Coordinates of C-alpha atoms and ligand atoms in Angstrom, one line a residue:
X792 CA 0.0 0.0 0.0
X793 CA 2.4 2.7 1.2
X794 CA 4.5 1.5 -2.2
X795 CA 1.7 1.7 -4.5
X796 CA 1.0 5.6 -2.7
X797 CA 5.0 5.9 -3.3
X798 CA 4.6 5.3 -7.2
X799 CA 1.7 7.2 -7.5
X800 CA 2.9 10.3 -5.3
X801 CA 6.5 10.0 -7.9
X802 CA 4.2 9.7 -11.1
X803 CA 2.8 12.5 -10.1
X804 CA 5.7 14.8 -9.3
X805 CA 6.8 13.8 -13.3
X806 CA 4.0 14.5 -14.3
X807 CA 3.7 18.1 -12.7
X808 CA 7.5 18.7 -13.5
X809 CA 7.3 17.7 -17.2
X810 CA 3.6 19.7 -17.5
X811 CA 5.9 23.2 -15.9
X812 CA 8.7 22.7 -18.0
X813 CA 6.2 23.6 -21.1
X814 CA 4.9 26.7 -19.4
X815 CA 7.1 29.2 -20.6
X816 CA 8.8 31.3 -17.7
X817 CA 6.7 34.5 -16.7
X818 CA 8.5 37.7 -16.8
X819 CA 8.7 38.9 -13.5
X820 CA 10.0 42.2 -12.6
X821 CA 11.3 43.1 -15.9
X822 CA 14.8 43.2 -16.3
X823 CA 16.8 46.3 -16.8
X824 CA 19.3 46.4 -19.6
X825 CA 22.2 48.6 -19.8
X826 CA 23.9 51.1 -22.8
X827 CA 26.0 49.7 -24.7
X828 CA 26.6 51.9 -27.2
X829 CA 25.6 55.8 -27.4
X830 CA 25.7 57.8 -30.9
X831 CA 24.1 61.5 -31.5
X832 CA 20.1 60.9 -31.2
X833 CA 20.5 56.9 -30.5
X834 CA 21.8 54.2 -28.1
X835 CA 22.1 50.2 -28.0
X836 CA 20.8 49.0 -25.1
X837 CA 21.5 45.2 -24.2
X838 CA 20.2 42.4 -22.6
X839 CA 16.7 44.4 -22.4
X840 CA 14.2 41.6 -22.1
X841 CA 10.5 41.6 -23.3
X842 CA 10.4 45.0 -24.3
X843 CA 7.5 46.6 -26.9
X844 CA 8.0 48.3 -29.9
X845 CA 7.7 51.9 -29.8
X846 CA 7.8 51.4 -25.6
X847 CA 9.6 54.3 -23.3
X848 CA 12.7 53.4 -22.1
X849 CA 14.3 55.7 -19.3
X850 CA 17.8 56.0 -18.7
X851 CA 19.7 56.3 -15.8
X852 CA 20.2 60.0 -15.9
X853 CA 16.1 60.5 -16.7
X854 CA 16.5 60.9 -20.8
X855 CA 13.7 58.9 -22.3
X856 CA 13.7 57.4 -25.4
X857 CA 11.9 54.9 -28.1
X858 CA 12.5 52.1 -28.0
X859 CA 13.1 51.3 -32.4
X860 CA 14.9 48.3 -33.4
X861 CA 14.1 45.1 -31.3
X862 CA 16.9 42.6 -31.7
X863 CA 17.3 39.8 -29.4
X864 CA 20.1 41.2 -27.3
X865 CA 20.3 44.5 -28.4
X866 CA 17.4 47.1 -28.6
X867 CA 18.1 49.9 -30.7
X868 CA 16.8 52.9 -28.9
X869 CA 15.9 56.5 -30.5
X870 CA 16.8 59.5 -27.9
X871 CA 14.0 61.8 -27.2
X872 CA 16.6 63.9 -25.3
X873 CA 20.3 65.4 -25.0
X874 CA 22.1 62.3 -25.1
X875 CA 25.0 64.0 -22.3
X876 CA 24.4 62.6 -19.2
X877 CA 23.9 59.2 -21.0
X878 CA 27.3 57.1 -20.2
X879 CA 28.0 53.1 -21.2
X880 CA 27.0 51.1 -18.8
X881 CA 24.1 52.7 -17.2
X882 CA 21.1 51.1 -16.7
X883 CA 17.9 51.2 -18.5
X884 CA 14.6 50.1 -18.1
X885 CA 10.9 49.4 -20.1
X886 CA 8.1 51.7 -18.9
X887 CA 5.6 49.1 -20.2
X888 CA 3.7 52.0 -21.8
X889 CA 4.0 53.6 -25.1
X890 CA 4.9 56.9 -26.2
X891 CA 1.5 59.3 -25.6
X892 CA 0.5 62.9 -25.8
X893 CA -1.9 65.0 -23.7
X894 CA -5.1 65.3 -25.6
X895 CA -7.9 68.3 -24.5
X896 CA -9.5 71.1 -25.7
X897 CA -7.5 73.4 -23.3
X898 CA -4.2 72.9 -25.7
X899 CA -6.1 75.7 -27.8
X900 CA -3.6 78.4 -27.6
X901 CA -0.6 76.5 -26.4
X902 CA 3.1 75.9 -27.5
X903 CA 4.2 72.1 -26.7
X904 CA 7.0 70.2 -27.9
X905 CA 6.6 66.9 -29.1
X906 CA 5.9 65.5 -25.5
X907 CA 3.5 67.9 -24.1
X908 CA 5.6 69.2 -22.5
X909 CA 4.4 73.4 -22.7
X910 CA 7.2 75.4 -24.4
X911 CA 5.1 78.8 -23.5
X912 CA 5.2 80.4 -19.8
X913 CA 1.4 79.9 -19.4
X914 CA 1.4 77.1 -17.1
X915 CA 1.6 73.3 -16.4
X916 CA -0.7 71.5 -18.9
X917 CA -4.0 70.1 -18.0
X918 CA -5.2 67.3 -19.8
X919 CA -8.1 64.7 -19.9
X920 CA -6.0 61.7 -21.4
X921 CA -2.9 61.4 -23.1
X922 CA -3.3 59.4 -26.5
X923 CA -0.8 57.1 -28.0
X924 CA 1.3 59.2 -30.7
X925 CA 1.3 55.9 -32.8
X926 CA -2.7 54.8 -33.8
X927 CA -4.2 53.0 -36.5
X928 CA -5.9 55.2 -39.2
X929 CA -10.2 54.9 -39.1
X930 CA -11.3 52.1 -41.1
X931 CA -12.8 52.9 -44.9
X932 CA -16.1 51.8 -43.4
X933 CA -16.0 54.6 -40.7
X934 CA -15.1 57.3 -43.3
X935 CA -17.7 59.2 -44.8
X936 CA -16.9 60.9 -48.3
X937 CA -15.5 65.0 -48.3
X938 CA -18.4 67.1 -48.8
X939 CA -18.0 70.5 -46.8
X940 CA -15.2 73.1 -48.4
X941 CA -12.3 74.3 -46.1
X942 CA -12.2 77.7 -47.0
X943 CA -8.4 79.2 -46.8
X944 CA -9.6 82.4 -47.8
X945 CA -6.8 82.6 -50.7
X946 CA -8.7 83.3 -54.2
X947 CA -6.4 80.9 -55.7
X948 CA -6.8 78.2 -53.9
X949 CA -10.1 78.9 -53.3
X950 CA -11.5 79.0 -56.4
X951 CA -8.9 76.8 -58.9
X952 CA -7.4 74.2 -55.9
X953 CA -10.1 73.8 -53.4
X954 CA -9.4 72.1 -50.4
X955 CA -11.9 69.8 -48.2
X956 CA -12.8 69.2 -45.1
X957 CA -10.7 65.2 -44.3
X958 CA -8.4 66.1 -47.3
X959 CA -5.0 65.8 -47.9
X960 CA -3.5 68.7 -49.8
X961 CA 0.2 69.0 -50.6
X962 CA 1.9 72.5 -50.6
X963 CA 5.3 71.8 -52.4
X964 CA 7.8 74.5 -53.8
X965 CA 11.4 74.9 -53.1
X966 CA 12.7 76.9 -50.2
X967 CA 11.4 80.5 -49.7
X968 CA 8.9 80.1 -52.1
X969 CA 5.9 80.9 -49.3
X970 CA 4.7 77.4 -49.1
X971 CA 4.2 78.4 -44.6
X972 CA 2.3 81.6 -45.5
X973 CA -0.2 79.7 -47.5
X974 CA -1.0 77.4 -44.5
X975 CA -1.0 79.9 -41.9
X976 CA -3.1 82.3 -43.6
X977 CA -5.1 79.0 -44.1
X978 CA -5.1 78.5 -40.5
X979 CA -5.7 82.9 -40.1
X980 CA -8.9 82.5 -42.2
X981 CA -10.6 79.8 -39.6
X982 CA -11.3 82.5 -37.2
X983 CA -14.7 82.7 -36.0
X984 CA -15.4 78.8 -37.9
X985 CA -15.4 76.7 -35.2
X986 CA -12.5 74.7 -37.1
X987 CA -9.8 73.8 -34.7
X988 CA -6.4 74.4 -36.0
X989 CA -2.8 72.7 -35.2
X990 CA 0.6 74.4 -36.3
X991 CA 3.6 71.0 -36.3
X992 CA 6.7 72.4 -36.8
X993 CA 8.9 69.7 -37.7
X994 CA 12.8 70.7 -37.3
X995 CA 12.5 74.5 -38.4
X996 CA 14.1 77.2 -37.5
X997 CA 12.9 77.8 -34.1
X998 CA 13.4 82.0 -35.3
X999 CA 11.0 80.6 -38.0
X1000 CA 8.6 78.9 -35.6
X1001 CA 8.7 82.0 -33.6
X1002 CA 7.3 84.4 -36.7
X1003 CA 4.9 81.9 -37.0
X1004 CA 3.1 82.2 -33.5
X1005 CA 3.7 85.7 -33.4
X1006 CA 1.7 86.3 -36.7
X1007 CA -1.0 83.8 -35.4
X1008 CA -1.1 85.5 -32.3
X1009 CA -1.2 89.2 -34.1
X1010 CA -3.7 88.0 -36.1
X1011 CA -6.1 86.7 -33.3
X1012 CA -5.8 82.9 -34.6
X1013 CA -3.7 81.8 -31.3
X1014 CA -6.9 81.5 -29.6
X1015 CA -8.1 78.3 -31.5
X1016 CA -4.5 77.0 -32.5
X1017 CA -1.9 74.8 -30.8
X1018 CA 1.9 74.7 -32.0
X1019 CA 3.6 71.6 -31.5
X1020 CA 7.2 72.6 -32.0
X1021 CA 10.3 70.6 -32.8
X1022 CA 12.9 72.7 -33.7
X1023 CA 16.3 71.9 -36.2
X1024 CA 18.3 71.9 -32.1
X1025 CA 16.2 68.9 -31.1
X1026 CA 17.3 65.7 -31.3
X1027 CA 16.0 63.9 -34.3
X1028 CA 13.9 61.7 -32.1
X1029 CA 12.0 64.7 -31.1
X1030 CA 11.6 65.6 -34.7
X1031 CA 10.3 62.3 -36.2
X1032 CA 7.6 62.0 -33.4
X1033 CA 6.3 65.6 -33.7
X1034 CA 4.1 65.0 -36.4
X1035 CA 2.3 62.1 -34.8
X1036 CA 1.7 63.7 -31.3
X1037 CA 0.4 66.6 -33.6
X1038 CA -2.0 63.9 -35.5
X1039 CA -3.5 62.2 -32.1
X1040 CA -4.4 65.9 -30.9
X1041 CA -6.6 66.2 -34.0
X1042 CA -8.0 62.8 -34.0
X1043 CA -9.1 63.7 -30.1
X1044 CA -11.0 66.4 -31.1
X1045 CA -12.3 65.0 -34.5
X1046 CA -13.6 61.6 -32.4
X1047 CA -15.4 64.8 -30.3
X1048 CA -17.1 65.5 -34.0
X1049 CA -15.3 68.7 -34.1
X1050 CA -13.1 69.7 -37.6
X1051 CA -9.4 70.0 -37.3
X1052 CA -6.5 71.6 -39.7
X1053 CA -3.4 70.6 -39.0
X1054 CA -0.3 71.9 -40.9
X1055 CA 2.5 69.7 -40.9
X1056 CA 6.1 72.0 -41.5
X1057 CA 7.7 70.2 -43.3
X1058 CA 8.0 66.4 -44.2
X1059 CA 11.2 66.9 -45.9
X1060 CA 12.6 67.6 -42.8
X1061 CA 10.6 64.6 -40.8
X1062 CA 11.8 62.3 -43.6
X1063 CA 15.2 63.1 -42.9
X1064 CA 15.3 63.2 -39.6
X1065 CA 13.8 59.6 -40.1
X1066 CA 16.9 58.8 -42.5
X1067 CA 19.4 59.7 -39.7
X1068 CA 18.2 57.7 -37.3
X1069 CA 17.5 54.3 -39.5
X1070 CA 20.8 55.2 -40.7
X1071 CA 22.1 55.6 -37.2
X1072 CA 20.4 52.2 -36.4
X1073 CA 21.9 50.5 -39.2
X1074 CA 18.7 50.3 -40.9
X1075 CA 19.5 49.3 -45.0
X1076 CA 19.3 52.3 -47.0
X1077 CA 17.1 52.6 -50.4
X1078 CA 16.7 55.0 -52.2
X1079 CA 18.4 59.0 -51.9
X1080 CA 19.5 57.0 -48.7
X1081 CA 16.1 56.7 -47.5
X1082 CA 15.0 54.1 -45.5
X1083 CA 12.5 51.7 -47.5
X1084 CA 9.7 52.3 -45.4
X1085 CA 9.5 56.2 -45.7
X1086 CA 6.8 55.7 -47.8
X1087 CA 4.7 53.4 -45.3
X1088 CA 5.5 55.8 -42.3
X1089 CA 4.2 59.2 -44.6
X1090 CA 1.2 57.0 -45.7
X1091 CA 0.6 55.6 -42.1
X1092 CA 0.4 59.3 -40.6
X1093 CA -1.8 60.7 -43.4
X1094 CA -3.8 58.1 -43.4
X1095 CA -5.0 59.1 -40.2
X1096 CA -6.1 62.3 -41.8
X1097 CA -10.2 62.0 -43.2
X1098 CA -13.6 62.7 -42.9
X1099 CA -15.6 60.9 -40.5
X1100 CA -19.3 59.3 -41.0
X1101 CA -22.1 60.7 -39.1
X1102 CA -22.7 58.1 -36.6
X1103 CA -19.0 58.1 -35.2
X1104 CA -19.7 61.9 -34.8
X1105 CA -19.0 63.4 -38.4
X1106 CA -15.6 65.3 -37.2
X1107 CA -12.8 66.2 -40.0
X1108 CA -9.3 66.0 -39.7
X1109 CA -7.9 68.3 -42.8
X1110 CA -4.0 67.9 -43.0
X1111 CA -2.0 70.3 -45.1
X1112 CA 1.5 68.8 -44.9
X1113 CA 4.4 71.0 -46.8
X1114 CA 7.4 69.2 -48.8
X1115 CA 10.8 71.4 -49.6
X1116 CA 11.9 70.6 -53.3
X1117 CA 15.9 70.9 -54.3
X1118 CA 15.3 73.2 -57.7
X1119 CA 12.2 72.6 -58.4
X1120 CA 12.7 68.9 -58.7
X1121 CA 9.4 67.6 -57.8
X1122 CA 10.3 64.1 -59.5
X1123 CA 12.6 63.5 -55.9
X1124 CA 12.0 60.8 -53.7
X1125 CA 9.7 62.1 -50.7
X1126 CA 8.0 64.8 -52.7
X1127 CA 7.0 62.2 -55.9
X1128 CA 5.7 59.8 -52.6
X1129 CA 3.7 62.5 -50.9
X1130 CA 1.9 63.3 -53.8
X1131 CA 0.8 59.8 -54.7
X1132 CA 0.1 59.9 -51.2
X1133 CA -2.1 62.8 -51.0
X1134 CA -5.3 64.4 -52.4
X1135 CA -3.6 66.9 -54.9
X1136 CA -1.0 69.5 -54.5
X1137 CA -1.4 73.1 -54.6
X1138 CA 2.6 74.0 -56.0
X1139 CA 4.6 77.3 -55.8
X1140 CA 6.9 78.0 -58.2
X1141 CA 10.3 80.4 -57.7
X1142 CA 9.9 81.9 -61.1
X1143 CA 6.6 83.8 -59.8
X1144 CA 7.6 84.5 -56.7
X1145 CA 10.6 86.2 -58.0
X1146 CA 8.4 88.1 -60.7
X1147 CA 6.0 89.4 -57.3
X1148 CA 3.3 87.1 -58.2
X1149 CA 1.9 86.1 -55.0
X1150 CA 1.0 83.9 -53.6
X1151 CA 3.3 82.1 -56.0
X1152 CA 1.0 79.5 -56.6
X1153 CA 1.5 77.8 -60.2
X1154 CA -2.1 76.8 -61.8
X1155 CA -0.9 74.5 -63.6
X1156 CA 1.1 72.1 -62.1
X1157 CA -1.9 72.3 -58.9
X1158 CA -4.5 70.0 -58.5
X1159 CA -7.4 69.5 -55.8
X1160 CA -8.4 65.9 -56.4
X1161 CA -11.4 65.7 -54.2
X1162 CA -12.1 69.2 -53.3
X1163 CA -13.6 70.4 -56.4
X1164 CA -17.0 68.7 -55.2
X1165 CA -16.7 70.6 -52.5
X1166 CA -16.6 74.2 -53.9
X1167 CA -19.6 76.5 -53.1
X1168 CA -21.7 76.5 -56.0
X1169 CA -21.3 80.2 -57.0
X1170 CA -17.9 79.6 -57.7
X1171 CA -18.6 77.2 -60.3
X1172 CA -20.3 80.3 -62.3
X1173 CA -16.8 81.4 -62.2
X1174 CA -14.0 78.9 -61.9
X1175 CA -15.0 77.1 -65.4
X1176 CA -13.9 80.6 -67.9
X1177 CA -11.4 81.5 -65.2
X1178 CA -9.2 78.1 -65.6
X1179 CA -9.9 78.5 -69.3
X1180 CA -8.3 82.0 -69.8
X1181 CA -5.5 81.9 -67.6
X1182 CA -4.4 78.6 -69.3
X1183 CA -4.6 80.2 -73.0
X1184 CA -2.9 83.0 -71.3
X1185 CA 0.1 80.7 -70.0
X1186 CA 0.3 79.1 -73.5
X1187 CA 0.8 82.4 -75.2
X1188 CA 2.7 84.3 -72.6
X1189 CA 5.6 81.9 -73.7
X1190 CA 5.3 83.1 -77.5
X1191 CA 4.8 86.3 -76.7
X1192 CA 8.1 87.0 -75.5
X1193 CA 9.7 86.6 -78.3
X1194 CA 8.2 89.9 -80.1
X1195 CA 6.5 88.7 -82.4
X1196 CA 3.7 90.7 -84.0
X1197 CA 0.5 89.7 -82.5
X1198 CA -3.2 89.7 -84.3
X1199 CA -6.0 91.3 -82.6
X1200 CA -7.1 87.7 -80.9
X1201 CA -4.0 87.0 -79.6
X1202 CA -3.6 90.1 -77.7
X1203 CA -7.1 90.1 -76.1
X1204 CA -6.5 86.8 -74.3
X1205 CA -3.0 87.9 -73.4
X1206 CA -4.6 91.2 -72.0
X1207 CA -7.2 89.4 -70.1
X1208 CA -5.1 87.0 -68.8
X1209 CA -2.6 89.2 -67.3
X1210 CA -5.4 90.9 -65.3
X1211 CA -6.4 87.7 -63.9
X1212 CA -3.1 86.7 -63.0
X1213 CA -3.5 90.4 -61.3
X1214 CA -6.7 89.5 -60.1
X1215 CA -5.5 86.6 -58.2
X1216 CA -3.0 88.1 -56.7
X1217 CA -2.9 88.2 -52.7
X1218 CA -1.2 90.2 -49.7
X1219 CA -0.3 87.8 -46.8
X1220 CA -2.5 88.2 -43.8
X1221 CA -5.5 88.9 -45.9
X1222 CA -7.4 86.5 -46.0
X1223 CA -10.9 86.7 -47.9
X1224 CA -14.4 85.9 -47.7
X1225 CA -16.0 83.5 -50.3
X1226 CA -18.8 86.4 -51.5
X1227 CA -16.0 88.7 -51.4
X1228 CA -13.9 86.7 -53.8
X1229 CA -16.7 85.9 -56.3
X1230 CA -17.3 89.7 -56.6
X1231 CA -14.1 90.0 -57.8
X1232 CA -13.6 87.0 -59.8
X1233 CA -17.0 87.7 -61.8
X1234 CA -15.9 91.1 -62.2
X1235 CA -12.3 89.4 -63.9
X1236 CA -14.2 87.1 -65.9
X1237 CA -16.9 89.7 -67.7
X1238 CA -14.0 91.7 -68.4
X1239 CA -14.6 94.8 -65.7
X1240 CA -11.2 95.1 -65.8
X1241 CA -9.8 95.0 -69.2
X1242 CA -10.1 98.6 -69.7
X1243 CA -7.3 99.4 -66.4
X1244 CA -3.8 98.5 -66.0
X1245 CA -3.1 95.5 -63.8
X1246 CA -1.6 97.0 -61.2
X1247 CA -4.3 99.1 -60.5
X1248 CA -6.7 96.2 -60.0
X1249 CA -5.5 96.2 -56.5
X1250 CA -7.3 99.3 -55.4
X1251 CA -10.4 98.5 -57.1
X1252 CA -11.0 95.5 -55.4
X1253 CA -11.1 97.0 -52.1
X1254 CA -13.7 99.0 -53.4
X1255 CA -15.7 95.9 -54.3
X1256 CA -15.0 94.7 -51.0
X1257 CA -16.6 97.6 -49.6
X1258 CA -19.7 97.7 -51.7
X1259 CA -20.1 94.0 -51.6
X1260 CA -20.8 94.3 -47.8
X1261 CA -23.3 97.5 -48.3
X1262 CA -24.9 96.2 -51.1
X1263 CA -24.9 92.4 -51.5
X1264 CA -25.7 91.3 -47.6
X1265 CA -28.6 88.8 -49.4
X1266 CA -26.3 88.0 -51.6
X1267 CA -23.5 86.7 -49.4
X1268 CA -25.9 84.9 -47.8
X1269 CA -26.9 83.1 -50.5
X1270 CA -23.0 82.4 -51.5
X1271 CA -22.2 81.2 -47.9
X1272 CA -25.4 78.9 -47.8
X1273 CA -23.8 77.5 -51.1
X1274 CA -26.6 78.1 -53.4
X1275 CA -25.9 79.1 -56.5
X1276 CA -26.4 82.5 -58.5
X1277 CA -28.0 83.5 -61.6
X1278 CA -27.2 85.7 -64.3
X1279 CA -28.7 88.6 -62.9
X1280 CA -27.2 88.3 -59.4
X1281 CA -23.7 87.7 -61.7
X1282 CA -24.9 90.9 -64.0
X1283 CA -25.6 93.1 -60.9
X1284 CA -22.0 91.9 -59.1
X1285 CA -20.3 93.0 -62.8
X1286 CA -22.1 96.4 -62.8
X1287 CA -21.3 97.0 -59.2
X1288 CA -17.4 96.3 -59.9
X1289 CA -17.5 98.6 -62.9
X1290 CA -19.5 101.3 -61.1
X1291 CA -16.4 101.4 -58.7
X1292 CA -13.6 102.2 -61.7
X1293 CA -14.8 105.7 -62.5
X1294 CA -15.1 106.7 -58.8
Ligands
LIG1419 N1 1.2 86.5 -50.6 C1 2.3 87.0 -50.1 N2 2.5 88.4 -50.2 C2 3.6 88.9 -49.7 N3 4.6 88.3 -49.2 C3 4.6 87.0 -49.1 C4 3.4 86.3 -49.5 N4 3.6 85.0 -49.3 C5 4.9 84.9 -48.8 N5 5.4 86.1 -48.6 C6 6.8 86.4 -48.1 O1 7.7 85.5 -48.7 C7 8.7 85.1 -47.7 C8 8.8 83.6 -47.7 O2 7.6 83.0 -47.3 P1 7.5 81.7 -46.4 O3 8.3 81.8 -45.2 O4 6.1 81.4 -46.2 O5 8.2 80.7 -47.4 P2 8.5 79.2 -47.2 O6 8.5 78.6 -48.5 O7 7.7 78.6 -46.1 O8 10.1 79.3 -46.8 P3 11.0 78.2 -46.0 O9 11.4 77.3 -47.2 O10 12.1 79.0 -45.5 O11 10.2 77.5 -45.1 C9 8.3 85.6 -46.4 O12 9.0 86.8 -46.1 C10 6.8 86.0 -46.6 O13 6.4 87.1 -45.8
LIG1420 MG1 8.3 77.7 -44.4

């Protein structure tokens, strides 16, 4: 008896021994590694067990970083700060959380860097949740198609590029071209729209960044704005997450059904602050040096960037991101990836900003690729003979040069056209009303303006400006509720226009 009770008890211990050796061992306390290797904006970390992609790893001096490249005894980590106090040897260990950002409506009006952390002297910030920087994009079956216009208050793009609430549109153009004056008068014009706005500066300038929130500031549009800042003195940890802390602060308030611009300055610089790290990280290059997934990473965070349905709360998230081309090369690598990746571009060219025509927006080369069926109606009376003439016009401008004798036909379109070229001309900061700009765009079209030189267009149209809001209050209304206008309303808005030359 007590040897049968023997056997059983040692089957049983067998048993039980063989049945824990399958059970994997549970990580306990988690280990902590320690540096192995520190370079500018990275660090190898060894013998870091069980740690997540994209987790926070804290060093021994308090630096945080990403952790990037998960090998099995070495974790490549990416340096959200100064890498100085960080020696070899120290230790390191997994937060078990992933990088996040504080999401709430009272970021309105802030400056943060990538972290959240504030970067203005108005206080600690107070936040309902902080959001993962890294989330998937809504699914196609949440997305509802763009249908409501995102006025930027620019005639150009307003009435030739349109832009859409949940749409992607590129500005492109080499440097000092105005490609950050178009978005932030963008941004300037959603005052008093109930449109939420978010300035990313991605590895500018921080004198740059500075402009910027002082002209949003002078131009009341701080109030309903946050600036998430990275500047070119970060490290380029700080850099490549900016973008994506900047995208989960507009997806908290679109999920709260509200519409969001975000302006994303500029992806040339986030891609190669990407490149130095993977390069860093001994990543394989591709490409201009690029890593091969610079594509999936600028299509992951645009992605994120759409129009939801009504049932999940029908918020927008409207991303302008800007791309710096090398002499006008827009075949390059990132800029021929963006726009594939993106809705249309609206593209400034050198050659007109030199010449004084701005914004230096070229026509031609622009596109809205969704945002044309978003266009207030009355601006279809317009945009159709306005595309028309200032494409003839481009055509024979070329030719023209040349001094050649022209016939009678020839020089009316050439006429014309350089008064709409006049016409949509724009000051910064100036940002107009949709009535405002059809009054001046039907006057261009019926020719109000032929009979003036194009440099005194200017003055006239502040005229019309003025009128318009004296005489046309119906009218505007009737614009704004995007109904369309018939050809007396358009006859009346060309006789008030040419009423306003002989005064
Ligand atoms: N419509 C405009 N009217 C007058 N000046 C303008 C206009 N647009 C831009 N500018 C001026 O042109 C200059 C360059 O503009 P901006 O800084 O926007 O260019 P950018 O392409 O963003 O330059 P960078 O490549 O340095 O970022 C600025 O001094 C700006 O004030
Ligand atoms: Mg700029």
């Amino acid at each position: 008896m007590t040897e049968d009770l023997q056997k059983i008890l040692e089957e049983a211990e067998t048993a039980f021994r063989q049945a824990r050796e399958k059970v994997p061992p549970k990580p306990s306390a988690r280990q902590a590694g320690t540096v192995s290797y520190v370079g500018s904006g990275i660090a190898l970390v060894s013998d870091l067990q069980g740690v997540l992609v994209d987790e926070i790893l804290v060093f021994a001096d308090g630096t945080r970083g990403l952790a990037f490249n998960l090998d099995r005894d070495l974790t490549g980590a990416v340096l959200l700060g100064s890498s100085a106090g960080i020696g070899s040897g120290g230790e390191v260990r997994g937060e078990n959380r992933v990088l996040d950002f504080p999401v709430s409506e009272s970021l309105a009006g802030r400056v943060v860097d990538a972290l959240g952390n504030p970067l203005d002297a108005q206080g600690a910030i107070i936040a309902d949740e902080r959001w993962p920087v890294e989330r998937p994009a809504p699914g196609i079956m949440d997305r509802a198609p763009v249908t409501e216009p995102l006025a930027s208050g620019i005639k150009v793009v307003d009435a030739l590029i349109p832009i859409g609430r949940g749409q992607r549109e590129l500005i492109l153009g080499d440097r000092q071209t105005g490609k950050t004056a178009i978005a932030v008068d963008a941004i300037i014009n959603q005052r008093g729209r109930d449109v939420l706005c978010i300035y990313c500066a991605i590895g500018k300038r921080a004198s740059a960044v500075a402009k910027v929130i002082a002209d949003l500031k002078q131009y009341g549009a701080m109030n309903y704005t946050t600036v998430v800042m990275s500047s070119e003195d970060d490290p380029p940890g700080l850099q490549f997450s900016a973008p994506y802390a900047a995208m989960s602060l507009g997806e908290y308030h679109m999920s709260r059904g509200r519409d969001v611009l975000i302006v994303l300055d500029d992806l040339t610089r986030h891609a190669r602050a990407y490149r130095e790290l993977s390069l860093l990280l001994r990543r394989p290059p591709g490409r201009e040096a690029f890593p091969g997934d610079i594509f999936y990473i600028h299509a992951r965070l645009l992605e994120r960037s759409t129009h939801l349905r009504e049932e999940h709360g029908g918020g927008s998230l409207t991303t302008l991101p800007i791309v710096e081309t090398e002499a006008q090369n827009i075949s390059a690598y990132i800029p021929t990836n963006l726009i594939s990746i993106t809705d249309g571009q609206i593209y400034l060219s050198p050659e007109l900003f030199r010449k004084g025509i701005l914004p230096a927006v070229d026509v031609g080369r622009s596109v809205s690729r969704v945002g044309g069926k978003t266009q207030l109606a009355a601006y279809r009376a317009v945009t159709g003979d306005l595309k028309l003439a200032y494409s003839q016009f481009e055509e024979l401008e070329a030719f023209s040069r040349f001094g050649t004798r022209l016939d009678e036909d020839t020089r009316k379109t050439l006429d014309r056209g350089r008064r709409i070229r006049a016409v949509l001309k724009q000051k910064q900061y100036n940002p107009m009303p949709a009535a405002h700009q059809i009054g001046i765009l039907v006057a261009a079209n019926q020719g109000v303006f032929d009979g003036i030189e194009p440099e005194e267009i200017g003055a006239v149209e502040e005229k019309i400006r003025k009128n318009f809001d004296q005489e046309f209050e119906a009218l505007t209304r009737k614009i704004e509720n995007g109904e369309k206008l018939d050809d007396k309303e358009l006859q009346s808005l060309a006789e008030m226009a040419r009423r306003q030359l002989d005064r």
